[in-house]
Coordinates of C-alpha atoms in Angstrom, one line a residue:
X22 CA 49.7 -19.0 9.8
X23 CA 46.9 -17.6 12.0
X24 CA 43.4 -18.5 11.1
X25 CA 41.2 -16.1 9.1
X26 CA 38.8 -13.9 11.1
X27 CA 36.5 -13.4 8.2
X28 CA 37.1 -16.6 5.1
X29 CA 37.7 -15.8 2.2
X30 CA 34.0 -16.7 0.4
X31 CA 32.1 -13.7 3.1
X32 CA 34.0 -11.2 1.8
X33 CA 33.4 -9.2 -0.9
X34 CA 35.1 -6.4 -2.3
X35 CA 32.6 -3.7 -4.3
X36 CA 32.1 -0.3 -5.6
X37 CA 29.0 2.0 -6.3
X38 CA 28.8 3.4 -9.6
X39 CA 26.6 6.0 -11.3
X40 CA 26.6 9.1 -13.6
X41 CA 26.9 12.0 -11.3
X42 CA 24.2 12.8 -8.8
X43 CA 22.8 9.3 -9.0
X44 CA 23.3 9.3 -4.9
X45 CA 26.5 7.4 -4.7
X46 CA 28.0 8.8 -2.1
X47 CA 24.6 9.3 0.0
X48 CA 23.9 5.8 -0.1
X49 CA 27.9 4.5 0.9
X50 CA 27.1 7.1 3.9
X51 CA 24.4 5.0 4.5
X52 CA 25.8 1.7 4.6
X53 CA 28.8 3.2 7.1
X54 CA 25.7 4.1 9.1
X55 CA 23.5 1.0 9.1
X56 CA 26.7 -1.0 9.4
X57 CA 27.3 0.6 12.7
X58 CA 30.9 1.9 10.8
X59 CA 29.8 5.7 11.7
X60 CA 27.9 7.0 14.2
X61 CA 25.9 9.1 12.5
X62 CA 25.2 9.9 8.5
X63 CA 27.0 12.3 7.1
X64 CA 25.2 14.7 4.2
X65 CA 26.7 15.3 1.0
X66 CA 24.6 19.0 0.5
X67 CA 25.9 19.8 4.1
X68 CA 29.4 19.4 3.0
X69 CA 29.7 16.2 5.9
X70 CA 30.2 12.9 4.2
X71 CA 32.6 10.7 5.2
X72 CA 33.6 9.3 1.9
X73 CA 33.9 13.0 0.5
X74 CA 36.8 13.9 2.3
X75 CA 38.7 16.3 -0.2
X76 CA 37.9 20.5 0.4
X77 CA 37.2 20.5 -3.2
X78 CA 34.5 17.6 -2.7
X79 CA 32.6 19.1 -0.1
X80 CA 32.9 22.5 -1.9
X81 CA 30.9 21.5 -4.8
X82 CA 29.4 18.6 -3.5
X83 CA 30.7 15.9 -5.7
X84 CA 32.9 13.1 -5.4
X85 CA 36.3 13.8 -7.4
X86 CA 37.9 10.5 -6.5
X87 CA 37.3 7.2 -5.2
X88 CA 37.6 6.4 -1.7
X89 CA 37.6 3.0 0.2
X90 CA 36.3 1.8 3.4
X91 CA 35.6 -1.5 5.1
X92 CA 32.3 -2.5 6.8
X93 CA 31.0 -5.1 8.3
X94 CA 27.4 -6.4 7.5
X95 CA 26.4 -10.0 9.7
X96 CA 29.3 -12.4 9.5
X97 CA 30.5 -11.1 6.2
X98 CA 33.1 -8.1 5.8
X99 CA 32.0 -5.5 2.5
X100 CA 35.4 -3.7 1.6
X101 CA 33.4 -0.5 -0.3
X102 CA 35.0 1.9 -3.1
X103 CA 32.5 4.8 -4.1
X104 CA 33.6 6.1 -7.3
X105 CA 32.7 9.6 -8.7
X106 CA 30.2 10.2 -11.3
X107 CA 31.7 12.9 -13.5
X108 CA 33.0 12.2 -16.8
X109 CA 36.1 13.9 -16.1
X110 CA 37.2 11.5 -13.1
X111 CA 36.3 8.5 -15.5
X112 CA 39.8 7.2 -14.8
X113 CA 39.0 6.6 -11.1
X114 CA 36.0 4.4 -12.4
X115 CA 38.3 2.7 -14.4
X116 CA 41.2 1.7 -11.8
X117 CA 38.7 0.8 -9.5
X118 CA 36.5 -1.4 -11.3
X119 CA 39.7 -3.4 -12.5
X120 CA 40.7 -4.3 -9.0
X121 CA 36.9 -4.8 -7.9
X122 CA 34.4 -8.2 -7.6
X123 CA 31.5 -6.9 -8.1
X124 CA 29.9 -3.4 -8.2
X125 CA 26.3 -1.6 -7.4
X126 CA 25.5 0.0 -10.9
X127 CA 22.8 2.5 -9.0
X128 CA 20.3 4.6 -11.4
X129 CA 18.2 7.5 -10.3
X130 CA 14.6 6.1 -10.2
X131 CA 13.5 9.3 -12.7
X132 CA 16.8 9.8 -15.0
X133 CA 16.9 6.5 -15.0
X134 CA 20.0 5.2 -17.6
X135 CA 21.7 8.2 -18.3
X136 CA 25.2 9.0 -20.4
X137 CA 27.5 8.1 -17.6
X138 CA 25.5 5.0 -16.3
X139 CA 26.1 3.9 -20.0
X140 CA 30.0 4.8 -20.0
X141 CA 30.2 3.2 -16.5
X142 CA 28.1 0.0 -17.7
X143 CA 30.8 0.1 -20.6
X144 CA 34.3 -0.1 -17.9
X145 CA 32.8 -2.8 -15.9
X146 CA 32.0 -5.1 -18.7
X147 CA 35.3 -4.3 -20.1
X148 CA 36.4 -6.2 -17.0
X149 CA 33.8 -8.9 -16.8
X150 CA 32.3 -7.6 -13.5
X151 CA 29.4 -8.6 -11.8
X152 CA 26.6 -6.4 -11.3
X153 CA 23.4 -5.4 -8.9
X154 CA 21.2 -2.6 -9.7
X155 CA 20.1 -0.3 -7.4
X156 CA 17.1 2.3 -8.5
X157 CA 17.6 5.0 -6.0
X158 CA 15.6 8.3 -5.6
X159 CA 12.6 6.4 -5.6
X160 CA 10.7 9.7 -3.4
X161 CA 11.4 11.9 -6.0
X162 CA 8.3 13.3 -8.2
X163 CA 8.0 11.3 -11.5
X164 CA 10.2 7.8 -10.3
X165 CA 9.5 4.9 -12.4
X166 CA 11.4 1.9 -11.2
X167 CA 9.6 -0.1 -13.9
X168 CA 10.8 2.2 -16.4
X169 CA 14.4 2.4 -15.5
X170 CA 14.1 -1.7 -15.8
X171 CA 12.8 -1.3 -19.6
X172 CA 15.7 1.1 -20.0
X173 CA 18.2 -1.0 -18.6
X174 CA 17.1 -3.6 -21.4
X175 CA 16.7 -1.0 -23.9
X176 CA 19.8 0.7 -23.8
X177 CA 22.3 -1.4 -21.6
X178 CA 21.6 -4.7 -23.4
X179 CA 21.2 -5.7 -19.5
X180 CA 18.6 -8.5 -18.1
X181 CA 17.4 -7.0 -14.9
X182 CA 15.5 -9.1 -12.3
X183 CA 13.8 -7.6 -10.0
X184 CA 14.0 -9.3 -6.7
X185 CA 11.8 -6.3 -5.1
X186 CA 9.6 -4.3 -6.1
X187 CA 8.3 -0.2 -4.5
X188 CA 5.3 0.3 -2.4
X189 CA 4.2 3.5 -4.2
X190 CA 6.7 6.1 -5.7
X191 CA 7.5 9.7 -5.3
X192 CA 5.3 10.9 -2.7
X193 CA 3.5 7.6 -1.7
X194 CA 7.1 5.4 -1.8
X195 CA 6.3 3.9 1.8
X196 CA 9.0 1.1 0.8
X197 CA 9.3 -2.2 -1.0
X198 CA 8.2 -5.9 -1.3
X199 CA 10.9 -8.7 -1.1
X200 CA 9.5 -10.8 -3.6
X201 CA 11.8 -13.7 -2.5
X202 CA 9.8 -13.7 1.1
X203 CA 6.5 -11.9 -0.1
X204 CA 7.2 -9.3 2.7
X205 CA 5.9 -6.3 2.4
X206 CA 9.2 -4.1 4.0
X207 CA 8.8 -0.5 5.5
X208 CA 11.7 1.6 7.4
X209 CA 11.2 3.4 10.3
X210 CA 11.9 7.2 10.3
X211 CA 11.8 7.6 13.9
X212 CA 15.7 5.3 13.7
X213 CA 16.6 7.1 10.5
X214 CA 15.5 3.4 8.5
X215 CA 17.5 1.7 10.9
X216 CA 14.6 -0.5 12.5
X217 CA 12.9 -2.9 9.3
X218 CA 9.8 -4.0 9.6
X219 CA 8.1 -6.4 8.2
X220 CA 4.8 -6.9 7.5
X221 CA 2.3 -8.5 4.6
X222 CA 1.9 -7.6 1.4
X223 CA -0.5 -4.3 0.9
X224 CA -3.6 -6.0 -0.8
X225 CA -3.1 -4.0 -4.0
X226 CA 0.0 -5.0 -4.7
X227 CA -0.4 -9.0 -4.0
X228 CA -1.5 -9.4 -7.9
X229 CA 1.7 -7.3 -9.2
X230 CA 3.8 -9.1 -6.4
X231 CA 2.9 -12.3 -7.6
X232 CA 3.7 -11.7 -11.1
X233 CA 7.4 -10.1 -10.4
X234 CA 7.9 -13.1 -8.1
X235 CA 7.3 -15.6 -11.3
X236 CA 9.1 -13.5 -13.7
X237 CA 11.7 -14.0 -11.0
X238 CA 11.7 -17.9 -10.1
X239 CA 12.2 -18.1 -14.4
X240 CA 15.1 -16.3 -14.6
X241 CA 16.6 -18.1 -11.5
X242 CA 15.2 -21.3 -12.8
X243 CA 16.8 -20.8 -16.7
X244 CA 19.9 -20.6 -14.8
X245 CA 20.0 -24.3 -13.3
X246 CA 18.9 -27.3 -15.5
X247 CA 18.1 -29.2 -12.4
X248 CA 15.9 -26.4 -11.0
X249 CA 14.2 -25.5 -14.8
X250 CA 13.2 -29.4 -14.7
X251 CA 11.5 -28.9 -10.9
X252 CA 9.9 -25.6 -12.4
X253 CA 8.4 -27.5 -15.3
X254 CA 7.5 -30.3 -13.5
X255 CA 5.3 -27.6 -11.6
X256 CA 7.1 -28.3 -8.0
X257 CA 7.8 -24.7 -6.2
X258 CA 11.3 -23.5 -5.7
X259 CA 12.6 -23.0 -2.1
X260 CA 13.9 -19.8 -1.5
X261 CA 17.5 -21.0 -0.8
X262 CA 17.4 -22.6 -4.5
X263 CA 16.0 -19.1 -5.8
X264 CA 19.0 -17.1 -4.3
X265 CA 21.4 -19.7 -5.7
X266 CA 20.5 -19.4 -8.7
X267 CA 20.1 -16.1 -9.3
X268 CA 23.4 -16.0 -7.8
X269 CA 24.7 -18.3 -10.6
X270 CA 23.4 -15.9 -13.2
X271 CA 25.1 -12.7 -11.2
X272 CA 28.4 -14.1 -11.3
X273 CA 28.0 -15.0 -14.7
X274 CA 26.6 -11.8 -16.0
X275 CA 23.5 -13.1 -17.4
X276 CA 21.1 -11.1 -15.4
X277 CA 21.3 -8.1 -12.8
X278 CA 19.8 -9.1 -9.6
X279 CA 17.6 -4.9 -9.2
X280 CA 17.3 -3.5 -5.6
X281 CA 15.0 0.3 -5.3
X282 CA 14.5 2.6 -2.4
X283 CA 15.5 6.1 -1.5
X284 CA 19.0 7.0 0.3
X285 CA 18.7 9.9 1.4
X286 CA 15.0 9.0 2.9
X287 CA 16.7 5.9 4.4
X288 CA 14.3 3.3 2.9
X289 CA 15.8 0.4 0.9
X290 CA 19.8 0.1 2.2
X291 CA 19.6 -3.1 4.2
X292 CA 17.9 -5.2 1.4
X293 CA 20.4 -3.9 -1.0
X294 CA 23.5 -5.0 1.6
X295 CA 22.0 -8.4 2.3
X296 CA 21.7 -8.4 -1.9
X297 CA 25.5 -7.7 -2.0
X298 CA 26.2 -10.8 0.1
X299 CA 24.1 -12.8 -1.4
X300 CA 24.4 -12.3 -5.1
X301 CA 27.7 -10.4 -5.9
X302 CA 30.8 -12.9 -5.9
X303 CA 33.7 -13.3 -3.3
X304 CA 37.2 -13.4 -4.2
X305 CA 37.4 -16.8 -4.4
X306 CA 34.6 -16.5 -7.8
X307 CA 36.7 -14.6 -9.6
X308 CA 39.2 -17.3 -9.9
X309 CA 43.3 -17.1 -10.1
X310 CA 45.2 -13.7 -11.1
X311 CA 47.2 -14.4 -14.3
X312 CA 50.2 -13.6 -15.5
X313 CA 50.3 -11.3 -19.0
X314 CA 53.4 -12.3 -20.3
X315 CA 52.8 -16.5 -20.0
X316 CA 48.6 -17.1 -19.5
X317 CA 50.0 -20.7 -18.0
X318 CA 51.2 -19.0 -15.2
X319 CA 48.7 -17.9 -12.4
X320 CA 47.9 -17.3 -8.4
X321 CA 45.1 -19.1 -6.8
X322 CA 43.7 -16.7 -4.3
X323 CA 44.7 -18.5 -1.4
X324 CA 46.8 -17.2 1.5
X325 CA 49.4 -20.2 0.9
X326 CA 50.0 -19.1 -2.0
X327 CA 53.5 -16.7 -3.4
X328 CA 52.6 -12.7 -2.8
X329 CA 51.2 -11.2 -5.7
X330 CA 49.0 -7.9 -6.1
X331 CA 48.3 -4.9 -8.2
X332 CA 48.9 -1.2 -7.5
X333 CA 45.8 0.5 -8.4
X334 CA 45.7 3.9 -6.9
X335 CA 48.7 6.7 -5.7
X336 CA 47.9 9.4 -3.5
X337 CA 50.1 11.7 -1.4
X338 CA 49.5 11.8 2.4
X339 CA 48.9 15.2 3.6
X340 CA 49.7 14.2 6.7
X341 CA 53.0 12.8 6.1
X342 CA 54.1 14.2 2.8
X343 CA 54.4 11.0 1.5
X344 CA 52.9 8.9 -1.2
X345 CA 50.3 6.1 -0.7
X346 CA 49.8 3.0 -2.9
X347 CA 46.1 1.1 -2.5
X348 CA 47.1 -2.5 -3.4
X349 CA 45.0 -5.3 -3.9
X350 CA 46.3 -8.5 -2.6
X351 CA 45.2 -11.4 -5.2
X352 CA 47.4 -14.3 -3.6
X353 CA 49.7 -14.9 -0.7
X354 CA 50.4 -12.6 2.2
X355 CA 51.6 -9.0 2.4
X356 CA 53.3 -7.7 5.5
X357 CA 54.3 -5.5 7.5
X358 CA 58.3 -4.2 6.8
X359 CA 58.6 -7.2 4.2
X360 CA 60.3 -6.6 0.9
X361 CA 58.4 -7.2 -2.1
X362 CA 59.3 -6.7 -6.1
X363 CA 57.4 -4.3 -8.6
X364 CA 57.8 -6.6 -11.1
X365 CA 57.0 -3.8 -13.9
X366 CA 59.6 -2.1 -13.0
X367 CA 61.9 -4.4 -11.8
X368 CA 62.5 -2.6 -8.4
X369 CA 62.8 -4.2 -4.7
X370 CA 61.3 -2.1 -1.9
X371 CA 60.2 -2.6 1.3
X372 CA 56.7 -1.5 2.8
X373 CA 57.0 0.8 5.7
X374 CA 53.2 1.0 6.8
X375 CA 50.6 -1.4 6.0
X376 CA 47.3 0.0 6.8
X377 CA 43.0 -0.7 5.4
X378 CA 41.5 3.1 4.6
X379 CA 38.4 4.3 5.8
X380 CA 38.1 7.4 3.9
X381 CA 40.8 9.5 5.3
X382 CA 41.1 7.9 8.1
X383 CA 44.2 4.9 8.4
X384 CA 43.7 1.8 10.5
X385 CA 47.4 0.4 10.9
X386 CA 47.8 -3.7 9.7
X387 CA 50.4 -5.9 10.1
X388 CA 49.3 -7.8 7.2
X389 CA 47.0 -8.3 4.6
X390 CA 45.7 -11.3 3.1
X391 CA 44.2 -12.3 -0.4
X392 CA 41.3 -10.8 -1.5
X393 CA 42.0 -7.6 0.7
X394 CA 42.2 -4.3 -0.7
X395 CA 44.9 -2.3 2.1
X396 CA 47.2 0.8 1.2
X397 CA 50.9 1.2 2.2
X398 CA 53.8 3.7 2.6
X399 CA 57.2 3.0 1.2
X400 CA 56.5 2.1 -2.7
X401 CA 57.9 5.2 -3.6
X402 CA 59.1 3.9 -7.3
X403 CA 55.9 2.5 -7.9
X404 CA 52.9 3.6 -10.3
X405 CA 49.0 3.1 -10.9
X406 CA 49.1 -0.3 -12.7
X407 CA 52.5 -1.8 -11.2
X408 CA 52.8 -5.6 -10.3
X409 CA 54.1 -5.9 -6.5
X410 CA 55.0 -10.0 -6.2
X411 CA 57.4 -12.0 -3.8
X412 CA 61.0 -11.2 -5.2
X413 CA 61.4 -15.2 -5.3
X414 CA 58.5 -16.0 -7.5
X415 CA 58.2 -12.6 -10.1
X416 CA 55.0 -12.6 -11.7
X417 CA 53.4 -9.4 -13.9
X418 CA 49.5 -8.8 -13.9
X419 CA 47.6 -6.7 -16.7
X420 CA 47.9 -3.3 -15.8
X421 CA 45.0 -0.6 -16.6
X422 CA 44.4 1.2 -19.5
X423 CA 43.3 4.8 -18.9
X424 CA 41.9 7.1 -21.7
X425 CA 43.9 9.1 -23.7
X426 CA 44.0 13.2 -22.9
X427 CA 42.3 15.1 -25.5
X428 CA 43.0 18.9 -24.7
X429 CA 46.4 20.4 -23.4
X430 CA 46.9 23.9 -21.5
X431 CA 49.9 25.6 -21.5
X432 CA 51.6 26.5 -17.7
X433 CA 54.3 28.4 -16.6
X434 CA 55.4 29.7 -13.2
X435 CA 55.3 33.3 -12.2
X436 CA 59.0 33.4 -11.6
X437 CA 61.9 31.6 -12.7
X438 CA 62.1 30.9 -9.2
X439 CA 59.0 28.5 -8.7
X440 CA 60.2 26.4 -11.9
X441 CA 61.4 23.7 -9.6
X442 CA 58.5 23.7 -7.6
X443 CA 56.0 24.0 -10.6
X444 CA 57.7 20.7 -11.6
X445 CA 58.1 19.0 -8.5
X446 CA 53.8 19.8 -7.9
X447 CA 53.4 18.2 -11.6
X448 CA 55.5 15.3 -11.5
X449 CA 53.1 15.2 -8.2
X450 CA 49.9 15.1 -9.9
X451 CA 50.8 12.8 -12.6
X452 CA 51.9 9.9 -10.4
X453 CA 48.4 10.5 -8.5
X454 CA 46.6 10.9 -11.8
X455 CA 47.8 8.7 -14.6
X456 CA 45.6 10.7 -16.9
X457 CA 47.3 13.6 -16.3
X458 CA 50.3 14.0 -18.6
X459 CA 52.9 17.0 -18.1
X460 CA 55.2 17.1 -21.8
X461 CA 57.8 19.9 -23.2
X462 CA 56.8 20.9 -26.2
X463 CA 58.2 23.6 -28.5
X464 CA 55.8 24.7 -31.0
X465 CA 58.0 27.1 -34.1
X466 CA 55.4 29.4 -34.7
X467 CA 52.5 30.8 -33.0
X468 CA 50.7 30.3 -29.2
X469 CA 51.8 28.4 -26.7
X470 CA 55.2 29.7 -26.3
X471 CA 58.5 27.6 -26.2
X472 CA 59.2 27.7 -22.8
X473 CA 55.5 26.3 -21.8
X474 CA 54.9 22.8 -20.3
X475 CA 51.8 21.1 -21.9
X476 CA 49.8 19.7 -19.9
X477 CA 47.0 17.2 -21.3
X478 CA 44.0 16.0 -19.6
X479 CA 40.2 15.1 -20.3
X480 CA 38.3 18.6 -19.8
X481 CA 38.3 21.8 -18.8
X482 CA 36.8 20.6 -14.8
X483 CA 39.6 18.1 -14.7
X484 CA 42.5 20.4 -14.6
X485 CA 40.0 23.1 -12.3
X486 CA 40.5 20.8 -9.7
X487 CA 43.6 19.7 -10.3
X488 CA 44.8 23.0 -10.0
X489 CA 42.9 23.9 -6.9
X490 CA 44.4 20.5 -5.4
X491 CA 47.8 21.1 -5.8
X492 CA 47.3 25.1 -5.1
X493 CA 46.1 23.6 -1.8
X494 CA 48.9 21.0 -1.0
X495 CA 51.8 23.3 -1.7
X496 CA 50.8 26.4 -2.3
X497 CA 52.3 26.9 -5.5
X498 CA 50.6 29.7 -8.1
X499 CA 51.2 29.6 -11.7
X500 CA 49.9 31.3 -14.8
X501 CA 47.7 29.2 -17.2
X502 CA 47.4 30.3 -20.4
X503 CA 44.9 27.3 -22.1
X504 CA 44.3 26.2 -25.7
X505 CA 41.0 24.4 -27.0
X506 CA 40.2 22.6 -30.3
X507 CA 36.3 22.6 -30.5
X508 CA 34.7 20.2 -30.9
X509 CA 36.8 17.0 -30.0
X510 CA 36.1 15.5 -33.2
X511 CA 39.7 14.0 -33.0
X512 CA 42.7 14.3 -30.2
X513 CA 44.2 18.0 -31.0
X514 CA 47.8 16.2 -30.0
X515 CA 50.6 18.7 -29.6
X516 CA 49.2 21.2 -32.6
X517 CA 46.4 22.6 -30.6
X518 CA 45.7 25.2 -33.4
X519 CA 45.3 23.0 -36.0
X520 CA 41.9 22.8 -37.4
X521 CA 40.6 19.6 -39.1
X522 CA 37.2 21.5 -41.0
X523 CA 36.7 24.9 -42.4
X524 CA 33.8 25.3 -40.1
X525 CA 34.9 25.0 -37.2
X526 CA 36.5 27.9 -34.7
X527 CA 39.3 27.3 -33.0
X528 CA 39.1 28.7 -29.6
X529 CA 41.6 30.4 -27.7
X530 CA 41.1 30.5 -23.7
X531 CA 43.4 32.7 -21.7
X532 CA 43.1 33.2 -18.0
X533 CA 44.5 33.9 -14.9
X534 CA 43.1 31.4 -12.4
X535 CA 41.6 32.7 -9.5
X536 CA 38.2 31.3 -7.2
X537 CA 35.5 29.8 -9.1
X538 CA 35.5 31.9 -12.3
X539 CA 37.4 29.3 -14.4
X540 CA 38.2 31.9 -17.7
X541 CA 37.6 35.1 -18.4
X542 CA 38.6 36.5 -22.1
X543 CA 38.0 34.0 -25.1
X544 CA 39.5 34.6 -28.7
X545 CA 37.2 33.1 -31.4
X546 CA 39.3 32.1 -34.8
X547 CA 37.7 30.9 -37.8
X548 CA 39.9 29.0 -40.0
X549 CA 41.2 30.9 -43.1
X550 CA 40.5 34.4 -41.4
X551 CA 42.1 36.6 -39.4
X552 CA 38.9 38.4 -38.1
X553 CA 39.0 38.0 -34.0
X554 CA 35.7 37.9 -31.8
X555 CA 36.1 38.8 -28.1
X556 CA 32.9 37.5 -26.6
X557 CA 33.2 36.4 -22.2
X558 CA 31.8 33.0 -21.1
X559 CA 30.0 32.8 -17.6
X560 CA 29.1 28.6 -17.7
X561 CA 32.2 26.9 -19.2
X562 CA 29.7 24.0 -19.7
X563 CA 27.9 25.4 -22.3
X564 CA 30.4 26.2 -24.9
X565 CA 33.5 23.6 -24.3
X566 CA 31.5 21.0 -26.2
X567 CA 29.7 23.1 -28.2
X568 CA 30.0 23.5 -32.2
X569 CA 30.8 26.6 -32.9
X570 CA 30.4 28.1 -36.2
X571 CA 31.4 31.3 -37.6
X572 CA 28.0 32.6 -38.4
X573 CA 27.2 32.1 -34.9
X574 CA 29.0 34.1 -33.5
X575 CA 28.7 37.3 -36.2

């Protein structure tokens, strides 16, 4: 077997996570820039970024769903997967962070931790993976990195270490101080942040940069018994033994190595790549992938090992009408034309394109190795969570739990003609989408009617772009009439007009879907009268998760 271009412990496999609007995808444009990936950086407002590929995403300027690229950054390769930040794509966080090392959990510098960064903080846990923070926005009026650190204690249970620390904020941010060199660190505008320099420490700031630094060399130092003896003993800690250990305490999740600049200003990226190589673990850390039905059987993540990965994302190829499964290889090699098992389902196939994704765009493989995230053609039995292992040597990994739906709407086609098709585009969306669940359901009495598929999902948004997606792909229309229980004190199920308190409305949504007007008419109930309120709803936002109480709406 051919030697490795890149081994196994410089390469790390990562993913940005935020709530929405934390920068994300303005910093992974970035790091495709600084990387020398792109040629030049892409702007989320302008409708330009690389990772935001989708019409939809550059319509609204938000990511919907994760995409991957590869980089690489010195002599280590950074395989990338920015996740979106909405609540409604949750599920994208989810199946992400269960294939990923280690993630960048990135905060905006005046929000600081807000209800997604919690939910997201949450998932990767769940997983037991390895985190940097990143406090971005630092130029904006009223960032506080300091204060984002207190909150990430506060309300995160997190122990963040600073390892730098901001010349200024807002206004004044000029850039930061590497505490582990006690360089003062500026970016030069003129190269778009591309050209660091380095210079010493602002005066001001030598008294605050001194006391970060120590805060610093503890934590690294209460991470290594040898090194907490040399710290007591009053010798001074190289840098290398700093960086070890606060790598130590990375992998292990005791504390959160914190980065700060400003994307979009392009101050701050480079420090936070080099902190990705550096402190987040390689593929080798995360030790052997093992089996769920017998925990005594497992693959080392080696190349000489049997073939064993994990399906962890299905999308359909507009170019080729096809499907595409991302895989990520724990053990062995996958290649080109082989024939490999999905042991979930207990189904040989045979991989017609082996490719690694950058964005949208494919660069074609004829193999991949463990610890490489790559995506294929030819899996077309397989689904988000499936097992793919050498047919000689079967193994199944945990799959991934998604969250259950918690509103249904009703669809039918416009003809009896499109039925087919309306199916064919479902079935579509829920292999891409394992959160997305199309039923038949026959309700005796009462809205929807019989002959209506149900079709669950998290909110309102979520089947908005669903909709516009598959509208877009195969240009099949349908009517939507939609039914809400409000509030979501408990999962409606497949009664979607039952009402759990006297209280509360029940709120039916009807609609023909058409441009960015999501509904149009809504039909207020309150329980235990027939008296009906017409009332029409411009921002969706502001009364899907609303309370809604009779004498409001008198």
């Amino acid at each position: 077997m051919a030697k490795r271009d890149i081994p196994l412990e410089r390469v790390r496999n990562f993913g940005i996570m935020a709530h929405i609007d934390g920068g994300k995808t303005t910093t992974s444009e970035r790091i495709l820039y600084y990387s020398g990936k792109n040629y030049k950086i892409g702007e989320v407002h302008d409708g330009a970024a690389t990772m935001d590929f989708m019409v939809q995403e550059q319509e609204r300027g938000i990511t919907i769903q994760s995409a991957a690229t590869c980089v690489q950054w010195g002599n280590y390769r950074l395989s990338l997967i920015d996740t979106p930040g909405h609540v409604d794509f949750t599920a994208e966080v989810e199946r992400s962070l269960r294939v990923l090392d280690g993630a960048v959990a990135l905060y905006c510098a005046v929000g600081g931790v807000q209800p997604q960064s919690e939910q997201v903080w949450r998932q990767s846990e769940k997983y037991k993976v390895p985190k940097i923070a990143f406090v971005n926005k630092m130029d904006r009026v009223g960032a506080n990195f300091y204060s984002v650190m207190d909150q990430m204690k506060n309300q995160l249970g997190a122990n963040p270490v600073p390892v730098v620390i901001p010349i200024g904020a807002a206004d004044t941010f000029e850039g930061i101080v590497d505490l582990i060199k006690m360089k003062a660190l500026y970016f030069d505008q003129k190269s778009l942040g591309k050209t660091v320099i380095e210079k010493d420490i602002p005066e001001e700031l030598m008294e605050k940069a001194k006391e970060y630094r120590q805060k610093m060399v503890e934590s690294a130092a209460e991470q290594d018994d040898a090194l907490m003896e040399k710290f007591f003993a009053g010798e001074e800690l190289t840098n290398d033994e700093i960086k070890k250990a606060l790598r130590k305490g990375c992998l292990s999740r005791a504390i959160t190595p914190a980065f700060c600049g400003t994307a979009f200003k392009d101050k701050g990226i480079q420090p936070l790549l080099d902190g990705v190589c550096d402190y987040l673990p390689s593929p080798l850390d995360t030790g052997a992938a093992v089996s769920q039905d017998n925990p005594d059987e497992k693959r080392e993540v080696s190349d000489d090992e049997p073939f064993c990965g994990l399906a962890f994302k299905i999308m359909n190829d507009p170019k080729s009408g096809g499907k595409i499964t991302f895989v990520r290889v724990y053990s062995g090699t996958m290649k080109l034309g082989a024939e490999m098992l999905d042991s979930t389902i207990d189904k040989e196939q045979r991989i017609s394109r082996l490719f690694r994704m950058h964005a949208s765009k494919q660069e074609p493989l004829e193999e991949a190795r463990a610890g490489d995230i790559v995506a294929c053609v030819g899996l077309t039995e397989t689904r988000t969570g499936d097992t793919l292992c050498d047919p000689e040597h079967p193994i199944t990994l945990e799959s991934i739990d998604f969250p259950a739906p918690v509103i249904s709407v009703a669809v039918k086609p416009k003809s009896r003609g499109d039925n087919e098709k309306l199916g064919v585009a479902l079935h579509a969306l829920a292999m891409e989408d394992p959160a997305f669940v199309v039923t038949f359901d026959i309700e005796p009495e009462g809205p929807p009617p019989a002959d209506r598929r149900l079709v669950p999902g998290r909110k309102p948004f979520d089947f908005r772009i669903a909709g516009e997606e598959r509208i877009t792909d195969v240009k099949q229309t349908c009517q939507r009439n939609s039914y809400f229980l409000l509030p979501l004190r408990r999962n409606c199920g497949k009664e979607c007009f039952h009402i759990f308190s006297s209280d509360i409305l029940c709120i039916y949504i009807r609609s023909g879907f058409s441009g960015k007007r999501a509904f149009d008419n809504v039909l207020c109930v309150s329980h235990g009268s027939d008296k009906i309120i017409r009332m029409r709803i411009i921002n969706i936002y502001n009364c899907i998760f609303k309370t809604f109480y009779y004498s409001e709406l008198i």
